[in-house]
Amino acid sequence: MADTLPSEFDVIVIGTGLPESIIAAACSRSGQRVLHVDSRSYYGGNWASFSFSGLLSWLKEYQENSDIVNDSPVWQDHILENEEAIALSRKDKTIQHVEVFCYASQDLHEDVEEAGALQKNHALVTSTNSTEAAASACLPTEDESLSTVSCEMLIEQTPSSDSESAQEVNGAEVTGEKENHCDDKTCVPSASTEEMSENVPIAEDTTEQPKKNRITYSQIIKEGRRFNIDLVSKLLYSRGLLIDLLIKSNVSRYAEFKNITRILAFRDGRVEQVPCSRADVFNSKRLSMVEKRMLMKFLTFCMEYEKYPDEYKGYEEITFYEYLKTQKLTPNLQYIVLHSIAMTSHTASSTIDGLKATKNFLRCLGRYGNTPFLFPLYGQGELPQCFCRMCAVFGGIYCLRHSVQCLVVDKESRKCKAIIDQFGQRIISKHFLVEDSYFSENTCSRVQYRQISRAVLITDRSVLKTDSDQQISILTVPAEEPGTFAVRVIELCSSTMTCMKGTYLVHLTCTSSKTAREDLEPVVQKLFIPYTEVEIENEQVEKPRILWALYFNMRDSSDISRSCYNDLPPNVYVCSGPDCGLGNDNAVKQAETLFQEICPNEDFCPPPPNPEHIVLDGDGLQPEASESNAIPEANSETLKESRNLGNLGNPEEPSE
C-alpha cells in the first residue's frame, strides 16, 4: 500500500475520530489533497462502535498493545542533518481500568460460532471457584495501559444436564425440555428420553412447566452482529451544531436517525417519566395544576431570559440550583428542571449556564419529535465514517492499519515538513492534524488529562416498563456524595440497531473521580440486579437484570491548551478525543476552528454540487450555481430537512 501512495499531500490527518473526520471532509471538499491514516483496523478511534465480538477483539487488542516493545526506530536512518523528528507513540493509553462481568448463564453445550468471541472454558462447569478457569475466560491482563482488569463469569448450576434448555438463536425462543422434538407446538419425547425416564410417572412429565425464557451468553455471542456498542455515549441535539453540519454538507444522506422517545428522572428510588412538551406537561398526572402553570411560566421565561436580565441579575455568582430555589417552583419542579431539562447537578453549573442549558433544551423540542435528541442508527460510530465517506468522494485517500512513526521537522523553519510511515516512506505535506493519543509521553509530559468513567450493560428489559418495548431513554442520576458527579444513563432498544431483540443496551457516563466501576457501580445497583437463575423464577422482580457488563475509563483530552504540548511545530494541529458532554458541539467547534486555520478563506463543509448540473465540457450551469438548491438551510423546517436526516418522518412528530 505504501508503495502506491503519493509522496506529497496538502493535509495529512492521523486518526479517524469525529473531529479528524470532519476536518478531513472539509479540507477535501475545499480542494485540498488529503491523506487520512489510522494505525487501528477500524474507523472512529475512541468514537467507534463495535459488534459484541468486535468489542471483545478490541479488549484483546488493548491487552496485546501493552506488550509492544519499542525497538530501535527504523525512521532514524531517514532523518537528515538539518532535520529532527517528533516520535509518535506506538501504544494507545487512552483506556484504563477495564473490568468485564458476565452474568448470563453459561450454556456450555452450545458452540460459539461468532468470530472473535470468547471461547467458554468447560472447566468452569465443575469448579466455579477455580481461579485458573476464571483467568482463562478473561481477555485483558493487568498492564500499564489497563491498570485494573477483572472478569467475573457467574455460572448458574442446574440440578442435571437434562434440565438445560435448548436455544433457538434466530428466534430467541427457549424450550424447557432438551430432548423433545417439537412440531406445530406439539412436543413429542424422543426415544432416548423415554428410555431415560421409564421409572418416572407420566403425570409428572405432563404437568412439568417449561422454564421462563432466558438469554444465555452463547446466544449473545451468536447474535453478536446485532450489537453496535459505542465506546463513547452521546446524543445529537436536534438544533445542535452537528445536525446543522450534517444538513448543510448533505452528509446526513449517509446515516439514519431515531428520536429519543422519553426523558426519565430518578427520585426516591424510582424511575419516572418527565414531561417535555406543553402537551406532556398538561397531560402529566404527577404534577398538580398549580405546578403545571408554575413550570410553563418558568420555561417560557427561560426561552427569552436574555430579554429580562433583572430576573437573574445578582444571581450570576451562585449555582443554578440555588437560583431555582429563589423562583416560584416546588421542590418537585426544581428537581425536574435541574436534572432532566438543564441536565446538570447541584454544584456543576452557574445560573447563566443553567439558563443557557434550559433554553437549548427547549429550543430543540419539536423539530423532530417530543424530545430534543436524536440517535444515529447503528451507533455513534457511524458519524465519523459518514464524514470519511464525504472526504473520499472528493478525492481523500484512506489507509487503515497504517502507522506513522514520526513527524519530520525542519530545524531552521521549525515547521513540520513530512511524516515517515511504518514502511519508511517519507510523505510530504503542508499541514498535519494528529489525534492526541498518537503523541508520545515526551510530547505530553506537561498535559493534565481528565478521565471519563464508562459502563456498558446488556439487560433483559427497560428501566421503566411501558406498553411499548421500543423506547429510547435518557436518565440523569444525581450525585449523592461530595466530589462525585451526576451519572448520565442512555438506554437503547433493539430498533436502534444496537442490540438483539429481547435486550437493551445501557450506557452510563460520568466524569471520573475514581475508577469507572467505583464511580458507576452504585448507580448500577440502584437501577439493575445481576441476572441469576433465582431471579428468573421470580416474575415480581421490578428491576431489569444485567446479562453482561463492561467498565472502563477513557481519557478526556478536550479543552487542553495547545501550549501544554512540548515543542509542537506551528503547522501541526492537535485533535482531542471524546469529551464527557452529552452533545457533539465540542468536536464540531474544534473541527471548524482548525479548518479555518488551514483554509482561512474557505467555506466550512459547503453543500456538494448537484450531479445533474455538472457539465464536464464547461457549458451550461456551473456546480456553484446549483449549490443553494442542493440542500435546505440548517434552520429550515421543511420536509426536505426531515428526509435528509433519514427515517424521521414529519419533523413535528416523533418517530416510533
XYZ file of C-alpha atoms in Angstrom:
656
model
C 0.000 0.000 0.000
C 2.806 2.392 0.913
C 4.486 1.916 -2.471
C 1.369 3.193 -4.231
C 0.831 6.228 -2.000
C 1.619 9.635 -3.499
C 4.630 11.282 -1.902
C 3.012 14.686 -1.360
C -0.285 15.985 0.041
C -1.713 19.276 1.255
C -3.123 17.859 4.511
C -2.246 14.668 6.410
C -4.701 13.612 9.118
C -3.650 10.985 11.681
C -6.606 9.387 13.479
C -10.199 8.826 12.320
C -12.164 10.192 15.288
C -15.078 12.575 14.741
C -13.105 15.888 14.769
C -10.411 14.496 12.458
C -13.008 13.051 10.074
C -14.925 16.334 9.884
C -11.715 18.265 9.153
C -10.637 15.729 6.532
C -14.031 16.029 4.823
C -13.941 19.843 4.936
C -10.406 20.013 3.535
C -11.145 17.520 0.778
C -14.337 19.399 -0.113
C -12.352 22.637 -0.434
C -9.954 21.051 -2.923
C -7.095 20.050 -0.634
C -5.229 16.792 -1.269
C -5.917 14.779 1.887
C -4.249 11.639 3.250
C -6.166 10.168 6.191
C -4.392 7.381 8.092
C -5.062 5.374 11.242
C -2.938 2.690 12.852
C -6.106 0.938 14.023
C -8.027 -1.570 11.928
C -11.328 0.331 12.276
C -12.680 3.841 11.801
C -13.527 6.154 14.664
C -10.800 5.685 17.276
C -12.480 6.190 20.659
C -15.638 7.296 18.818
C -16.064 3.821 17.286
C -18.877 1.275 17.599
C -18.359 -2.496 17.719
C -20.342 -5.673 17.392
C -20.179 -7.820 20.520
C -17.347 -9.992 19.223
C -15.703 -6.865 17.826
C -15.757 -5.348 21.302
C -14.093 -8.457 22.718
C -11.456 -8.204 19.999
C -10.970 -4.528 20.898
C -10.341 -5.505 24.514
C -7.869 -8.131 23.372
C -6.162 -5.564 21.157
C -5.596 -3.313 24.154
C -4.157 -6.248 26.042
C -1.737 -7.003 23.227
C -0.994 -3.303 22.827
C 0.694 -3.347 26.237
C 3.129 -5.992 25.035
C 4.574 -3.809 22.285
C 8.302 -3.322 22.727
C 9.774 -0.146 21.284
C 12.530 -1.485 19.080
C 15.236 0.778 17.752
C 13.295 3.087 15.427
C 13.971 2.486 11.756
C 12.976 6.045 10.879
C 16.217 7.453 12.336
C 18.039 6.484 9.155
C 15.665 8.696 7.159
C 16.275 11.903 9.155
C 18.708 14.349 7.518
C 21.212 16.588 9.296
C 19.042 19.686 9.045
C 16.004 17.837 10.391
C 14.743 16.451 13.664
C 11.957 14.041 14.453
C 8.972 14.028 16.784
C 8.392 10.365 17.530
C 4.783 9.210 17.740
C 3.568 6.674 20.272
C 3.011 3.033 19.338
C 0.853 2.449 22.425
C -2.655 3.780 22.948
C -3.002 4.588 26.646
C -6.397 6.274 26.493
C -8.283 3.300 28.007
C -7.693 2.128 31.583
C -9.252 0.112 34.402
C -11.151 -2.329 32.199
C -13.436 -4.724 34.084
C -15.746 -7.261 32.412
C -18.578 -9.211 34.083
C -20.785 -11.883 32.553
C -23.969 -12.695 34.478
C -25.835 -14.570 31.722
C -25.997 -18.331 32.160
C -23.133 -20.244 30.612
C -24.871 -22.822 28.441
C -21.699 -24.681 27.615
C -23.415 -27.294 25.447
C -23.719 -24.794 22.629
C -20.817 -23.989 20.322
C -19.675 -20.403 19.931
C -19.801 -19.521 16.260
C -19.205 -15.770 16.129
C -15.651 -14.966 15.032
C -13.515 -13.277 17.664
C -15.713 -14.389 20.540
C -14.564 -15.586 23.925
C -14.267 -19.357 23.976
C -16.054 -20.743 27.009
C -13.976 -22.860 29.362
C -15.577 -26.200 30.252
C -13.598 -26.298 33.493
C -15.906 -23.562 34.743
C -18.810 -26.013 34.873
C -17.238 -28.202 37.518
C -15.407 -25.583 39.531
C -16.736 -22.077 39.742
C -14.109 -21.203 42.327
C -11.149 -22.086 40.155
C -9.018 -19.009 39.664
C -7.279 -20.625 36.710
C -10.592 -21.206 34.967
C -11.707 -17.655 35.636
C -8.446 -16.274 34.325
C -8.735 -18.279 31.124
C -12.136 -16.720 30.426
C -10.785 -13.167 30.625
C -9.349 -11.289 27.689
C -7.408 -8.467 29.363
C -4.500 -8.816 31.752
C -3.020 -6.248 34.062
C -0.558 -3.870 32.406
C 0.360 -0.208 32.321
C -2.343 0.609 29.785
C -5.073 -1.398 31.505
C -4.200 -0.754 35.099
C -7.100 -2.707 36.563
C -8.647 -5.667 34.808
C -11.260 -8.033 36.128
C -13.536 -10.634 34.645
C -16.210 -12.489 36.569
C -18.106 -15.332 34.954
C -21.078 -16.109 37.157
C -22.031 -19.695 36.415
C -25.530 -20.942 37.134
C -25.645 -24.511 38.397
C -28.619 -26.632 37.332
C -29.745 -29.883 39.007
C -28.909 -32.017 35.973
C -27.836 -31.684 32.395
C -31.286 -32.848 31.278
C -32.794 -29.627 32.549
C -30.651 -27.478 30.276
C -32.919 -25.527 27.979
C -32.313 -25.584 24.251
C -31.897 -22.302 22.411
C -33.209 -21.232 19.066
C -30.882 -18.344 18.425
C -32.562 -16.750 15.439
C -35.973 -16.652 17.034
C -34.678 -16.239 20.581
C -37.051 -18.992 21.635
C -36.419 -21.290 24.571
C -37.912 -24.711 25.255
C -37.946 -26.308 28.652
C -37.125 -29.910 27.705
C -33.854 -30.559 25.991
C -34.598 -33.939 24.410
C -38.016 -33.177 22.950
C -38.740 -32.796 19.236
C -41.326 -30.077 18.712
C -43.564 -29.713 15.682
C -46.536 -27.357 15.398
C -46.210 -26.536 19.095
C -46.698 -30.207 19.986
C -43.751 -31.775 21.824
C -43.076 -35.494 21.398
C -40.399 -37.100 23.596
C -37.585 -38.812 21.717
C -36.703 -42.472 22.239
C -33.681 -41.655 24.336
C -35.802 -39.521 26.595
C -38.374 -42.253 27.056
C -35.668 -44.781 27.953
C -34.148 -42.430 30.487
C -37.490 -41.739 32.117
C -39.026 -45.229 32.260
C -39.464 -45.074 36.030
C -40.797 -41.538 36.047
C -44.585 -41.229 36.376
C -46.207 -39.888 33.225
C -48.276 -37.429 35.238
C -45.122 -35.563 36.292
C -43.993 -35.120 32.696
C -47.322 -33.746 31.556
C -47.547 -31.239 34.370
C -43.945 -30.029 34.162
C -43.880 -26.380 33.156
C -41.163 -25.060 30.819
C -38.681 -22.618 32.236
C -39.122 -18.931 31.731
C -37.433 -17.594 28.610
C -33.860 -16.644 29.271
C -30.949 -15.204 27.324
C -27.630 -17.018 27.546
C -24.080 -15.936 26.918
C -23.839 -18.139 23.823
C -26.937 -16.507 22.421
C -25.368 -13.069 22.892
C -22.248 -14.318 21.109
C -24.185 -15.825 18.227
C -26.325 -12.702 17.860
C -23.238 -10.537 18.318
C -23.554 -8.849 14.948
C -26.856 -7.327 16.047
C -24.982 -5.300 18.663
C -23.354 -1.962 17.866
C -21.712 -0.886 21.114
C -20.405 2.679 21.327
C -17.174 3.440 23.158
C -18.485 6.941 23.836
C -22.144 7.575 24.616
C -23.635 10.732 23.122
C -26.825 12.084 21.581
C -27.448 14.744 18.958
C -29.378 17.892 19.876
C -31.916 18.414 17.085
C -30.727 22.019 16.689
C -27.125 21.350 17.626
C -24.045 22.142 15.574
C -23.608 18.586 14.342
C -27.166 18.314 12.988
C -26.737 21.673 11.248
C -23.451 20.479 9.737
C -24.941 17.157 8.613
C -27.744 19.005 6.829
C -25.566 21.743 5.360
C -22.965 19.322 3.957
C -25.558 16.705 2.922
C -23.589 14.099 4.884
C -26.918 13.236 6.531
C -27.753 11.127 3.470
C -25.194 8.572 4.686
C -26.932 7.967 8.041
C -30.327 7.430 9.629
C -31.584 8.654 12.969
C -34.270 7.947 15.540
C -35.847 10.152 18.165
C -35.144 9.699 21.827
C -38.665 8.836 22.892
C -38.625 9.797 26.571
C -36.676 11.582 29.289
C -36.634 9.979 32.709
C -35.875 11.065 36.265
C -34.726 9.047 39.275
C -36.350 10.133 42.541
C -36.832 8.358 45.842
C -35.569 5.104 44.404
C -37.996 5.156 41.495
C -37.688 5.879 37.780
C -40.402 8.104 36.317
C -41.002 9.875 33.030
C -40.518 13.633 32.786
C -42.952 15.777 30.756
C -41.169 17.693 27.996
C -43.601 19.332 25.598
C -46.519 21.570 26.518
C -48.882 18.649 25.868
C -46.800 16.363 28.096
C -46.871 18.894 30.914
C -50.646 19.298 30.895
C -51.264 15.565 30.433
C -48.971 14.627 33.321
C -50.696 13.061 36.323
C -47.644 13.557 38.546
C -47.940 17.343 38.522
C -50.714 19.337 40.124
C -52.463 22.031 38.109
C -50.604 24.699 40.072
C -47.265 23.002 39.338
C -48.098 22.782 35.643
C -48.684 26.518 35.471
C -45.552 27.243 37.512
C -43.456 25.078 35.207
C -44.828 26.549 31.979
C -44.300 30.097 33.261
C -40.694 29.402 34.212
C -39.889 27.586 30.948
C -41.409 30.451 28.964
C -39.087 32.835 30.808
C -36.061 30.606 30.090
C -36.751 30.719 26.348
C -36.259 34.517 26.404
C -34.216 35.025 29.553
C -31.803 37.431 27.806
C -34.652 39.944 27.458
C -35.199 40.034 31.221
C -31.770 40.497 32.849
C -33.371 41.898 36.002
C -34.859 38.462 36.680
C -31.433 36.877 37.208
C -29.245 39.902 37.914
C -27.447 39.381 41.175
C -27.641 35.598 40.899
C -24.805 35.141 38.364
C -22.312 34.099 41.024
C -24.431 31.351 42.567
C -25.278 27.908 41.234
C -28.321 27.219 39.093
C -29.641 25.024 41.889
C -29.579 27.928 44.340
C -31.187 30.175 41.738
C -34.062 27.732 41.237
C -34.768 27.916 44.968
C -35.445 31.630 44.590
C -38.068 31.033 41.899
C -41.676 30.079 42.484
C -41.048 26.404 41.920
C -41.886 23.457 44.138
C -39.059 21.043 45.089
C -40.520 18.601 42.578
C -40.240 21.137 39.760
C -36.769 22.215 40.859
C -35.621 18.611 40.566
C -37.122 18.177 37.097
C -35.636 21.412 35.734
C -32.204 20.821 37.264
C -31.616 17.162 36.407
C -33.884 16.348 33.458
C -34.075 19.593 31.483
C -30.866 21.509 32.224
C -29.228 18.108 32.861
C -26.800 19.450 35.397
C -26.171 18.951 39.116
C -26.353 20.949 42.322
C -22.821 22.321 42.031
C -21.841 21.927 38.354
C -23.488 24.945 36.690
C -23.798 28.641 37.384
C -27.099 30.417 36.972
C -26.230 31.623 33.463
C -25.018 28.172 32.379
C -28.205 26.607 33.731
C -30.426 29.093 31.901
C -28.483 28.524 28.669
C -28.809 24.749 29.028
C -32.539 25.025 29.703
C -33.051 27.294 26.702
C -31.041 24.967 24.467
C -33.184 22.024 25.595
C -36.412 23.904 24.915
C -35.418 25.271 21.503
C -34.601 21.738 20.325
C -38.064 20.449 21.244
C -40.492 19.783 18.417
C -38.091 19.841 15.495
C -38.219 16.082 15.031
C -40.337 14.948 17.964
C -41.330 15.473 21.580
C -37.753 15.351 22.878
C -34.705 17.413 21.829
C -32.475 14.440 20.974
C -31.655 12.144 18.078
C -29.634 8.950 17.989
C -27.889 7.565 14.869
C -28.986 4.062 13.889
C -26.159 1.530 14.295
C -24.431 3.729 16.868
C -22.360 6.858 17.297
C -19.507 5.239 15.370
C -21.438 5.778 12.131
C -20.844 9.542 12.244
C -17.041 9.599 11.716
C -17.487 7.105 8.876
C -20.057 9.373 7.214
C -17.587 12.258 7.066
C -14.814 9.890 5.938
C -17.059 8.900 3.050
C -17.533 12.542 2.102
C -13.768 13.045 2.176
C -13.227 10.018 -0.069
C -15.894 11.207 -2.523
C -13.869 14.392 -3.060
C -10.553 12.585 -3.504
C -9.269 11.847 0.008
C -7.073 8.755 0.390
C -7.602 6.378 3.334
C -5.217 3.895 4.931
C -6.223 1.873 8.000
C -3.681 -0.309 9.831
C -1.094 2.200 8.658
C 1.018 3.651 11.462
C 3.119 6.797 11.328
C 6.498 6.522 13.016
C 7.397 10.191 13.344
C 6.901 13.758 12.198
C 9.862 15.315 10.389
C 10.642 18.907 11.455
C 12.919 21.345 9.641
C 15.391 22.758 12.163
C 15.611 26.155 10.515
C 11.946 26.986 9.944
C 10.700 24.847 12.877
C 7.856 23.643 10.654
C 6.840 20.060 10.088
C 7.596 19.032 6.521
C 6.795 15.309 6.302
C 5.908 12.057 8.027
C 7.697 8.723 7.921
C 5.369 5.731 7.967
C 5.835 2.133 9.088
C 7.428 1.230 5.743
C 9.949 4.028 5.942
C 8.239 6.085 3.236
C 8.553 9.844 3.552
C 5.325 11.671 2.706
C 5.452 15.469 2.410
C 2.621 17.789 3.414
C 1.843 21.398 4.324
C -0.424 20.724 7.292
C -0.620 17.885 9.822
C -3.521 17.029 12.133
C -2.775 14.498 14.856
C -5.195 12.952 17.335
C -3.972 13.378 20.900
C -3.472 9.663 21.617
C -0.765 9.416 18.940
C 1.621 11.746 20.760
C 4.355 10.221 22.892
C 4.869 10.770 26.608
C 7.673 13.210 25.852
C 5.310 15.435 23.892
C 2.526 15.185 26.516
C 4.643 15.313 29.685
C 3.014 18.582 30.848
C -0.545 17.679 29.887
C -3.002 17.030 32.726
C -5.766 14.775 31.452
C -9.198 14.250 32.910
C -10.900 10.873 32.723
C -14.370 9.688 31.738
C -15.973 6.767 33.563
C -17.944 4.480 31.253
C -20.093 1.423 31.707
C -21.870 -0.661 29.076
C -24.627 -3.058 30.176
C -26.716 -5.586 28.299
C -30.026 -6.001 30.150
C -33.179 -8.029 29.647
C -35.738 -5.202 29.920
C -36.181 -1.464 30.300
C -35.654 0.550 33.470
C -39.240 1.792 33.056
C -41.692 -0.656 31.514
C -44.445 0.715 29.272
C -46.822 -0.656 26.666
C -44.092 -0.331 24.022
C -40.807 -2.199 24.354
C -39.125 0.070 21.767
C -38.271 3.049 23.955
C -35.057 5.085 23.748
C -34.490 6.832 27.060
C -32.111 9.216 28.784
C -31.880 9.437 32.564
C -29.695 11.578 34.820
C -28.940 10.198 38.282
C -27.749 12.982 40.613
C -24.540 12.708 42.583
C -25.094 11.862 46.236
C -21.646 12.422 47.748
C -19.364 15.479 47.577
C -16.642 15.105 44.982
C -18.693 12.797 42.767
C -20.578 13.628 39.587
C -24.041 13.043 38.173
C -24.310 9.912 36.034
C -25.918 10.033 32.604
C -27.776 6.866 31.582
C -28.823 6.230 27.970
C -30.925 3.135 27.299
C -31.207 1.866 23.720
C -33.728 -0.657 22.385
C -33.335 -3.085 19.501
C -34.933 -0.729 16.953
C -31.805 1.450 17.154
C -29.867 -1.466 15.609
C -27.531 -1.555 18.601
C -28.706 -4.741 20.368
C -30.514 -8.007 19.743
C -34.248 -8.387 20.233
C -35.269 -9.017 23.809
C -32.371 -7.000 25.223
C -31.491 -3.387 25.937
C -28.105 -1.702 25.648
C -27.441 0.699 28.522
C -24.632 3.284 28.551
C -23.553 5.021 31.770
C -21.213 8.022 31.677
C -19.780 10.490 34.189
C -16.660 12.500 34.867
C -14.228 10.276 36.732
C -13.386 10.710 40.379
C -12.198 7.097 40.836
C -12.147 4.045 38.598
C -15.140 3.525 36.335
C -16.507 0.670 38.414
C -16.185 2.623 41.667
C -17.909 5.639 40.097
C -20.743 3.824 38.347
C -21.469 0.642 40.269
C -23.572 2.414 42.958
C -25.885 3.705 40.217
C -25.958 0.300 38.520
C -27.015 -1.298 41.802
C -29.863 1.222 42.183
C -31.291 0.546 38.740
C -30.429 -3.090 37.978
C -29.800 -6.500 39.505
C -27.490 -9.300 38.312
C -29.034 -11.968 36.116
C -29.349 -15.170 38.186
C -31.459 -18.318 37.983
C -33.210 -17.489 41.250
C -34.374 -14.128 39.937
C -35.530 -15.652 36.642
C -38.119 -17.712 38.506
C -39.357 -14.627 40.353
C -41.561 -12.730 37.949
C -42.244 -10.000 40.515
C -38.726 -8.562 40.303
C -39.058 -4.875 39.413
C -35.517 -4.089 38.301
C -34.055 -5.118 34.952
C -31.451 -7.888 35.069
C -27.867 -7.418 33.871
C -26.697 -10.046 31.386
C -23.235 -8.608 30.733
C -21.310 -5.561 31.913
C -18.166 -3.659 30.948
C -16.498 -0.856 32.899
C -13.585 1.268 31.685
C -12.042 4.719 31.992
C -11.419 6.790 28.876
C -9.072 9.743 28.564
C -10.743 13.147 28.134
C -8.333 15.276 26.117
C -10.804 18.074 25.317
C -10.168 21.708 26.283
C -6.410 21.185 26.604
C -4.397 24.190 25.524
C -2.009 23.694 22.648
C 0.736 25.267 24.742
C 0.657 22.245 27.084
C 2.242 20.072 24.381
C 6.012 20.242 24.123
C 7.655 21.753 21.023
C 4.849 21.364 18.514
C 5.555 22.977 15.121
C 3.038 25.671 14.117
C 1.624 23.591 11.242
C 0.890 20.570 13.483
C -2.628 20.707 14.940
C -3.980 18.612 17.811
C -7.411 16.964 17.731
C -8.874 15.815 21.024
C -10.708 12.610 21.808
C -14.307 12.488 23.068
C -15.375 14.747 25.918
C -17.850 13.910 28.680
C -20.633 16.140 27.360
C -23.913 14.801 26.035
C -23.724 16.521 22.649
C -21.105 16.771 19.912
C -20.728 20.551 19.761
C -17.171 20.463 21.099
C -15.999 18.241 18.228
C -17.679 20.426 15.586
C -16.308 23.679 17.063
C -12.821 22.196 17.223
C -13.011 20.959 13.634
C -14.230 24.300 12.300
C -11.577 26.261 14.218
C -8.737 24.101 12.897
C -10.148 24.150 9.367
C -10.199 27.957 9.390
C -6.523 27.954 10.376
C -5.683 25.680 7.446
C -8.073 27.233 4.887
C -8.897 30.716 6.235
C -10.918 31.880 3.223
C -12.881 28.705 2.535
C -16.444 27.760 3.467
C -16.657 25.012 6.087
C -18.241 21.889 4.562
C -20.418 23.596 1.938
C -23.176 21.641 0.208
C -21.941 19.400 -2.596
C -22.815 20.327 -6.172
C -25.841 18.701 -7.716
C -24.504 15.948 -10.017
C -27.315 16.643 -12.504
C -25.997 20.158 -13.039
C -22.337 19.287 -13.523
C -21.340 19.720 -17.195
C -17.878 18.407 -17.998
C -17.373 20.474 -21.173
C -17.787 23.727 -19.279
C -21.025 24.751 -20.994
C -24.250 25.320 -19.178
C -24.719 25.633 -15.452
C -21.723 25.540 -13.131
C -21.842 23.432 -9.937
C -21.767 26.537 -7.781
C -24.942 27.832 -9.357
C -26.956 24.910 -8.035
C -25.481 24.596 -4.551
C -28.207 26.648 -2.923
C -30.788 24.219 -4.270
C -28.925 21.040 -3.375
C -29.907 21.016 0.304
C -32.084 23.128 2.614
C -30.655 25.590 5.079
C -29.674 24.288 8.504
C -32.558 26.132 10.161
C -35.167 25.012 7.626
C -38.256 23.312 8.997
C -39.252 21.760 5.674
C -39.941 18.135 4.906
C -36.720 18.047 2.874
C -34.776 18.545 6.073
C -36.552 15.589 7.624
C -35.688 13.343 4.693
C -32.041 14.356 4.906
C -31.928 13.046 8.464
C -33.295 9.681 7.471
C -36.499 7.915 8.515
C -37.631 10.597 10.952
C -40.893 11.304 9.201
C -42.553 14.635 9.727
C -40.331 16.944 11.834
C -43.260 17.737 14.078
C -43.846 14.114 15.031
C -41.605 11.673 16.891
C -40.503 8.548 15.107
C -41.590 5.370 16.822
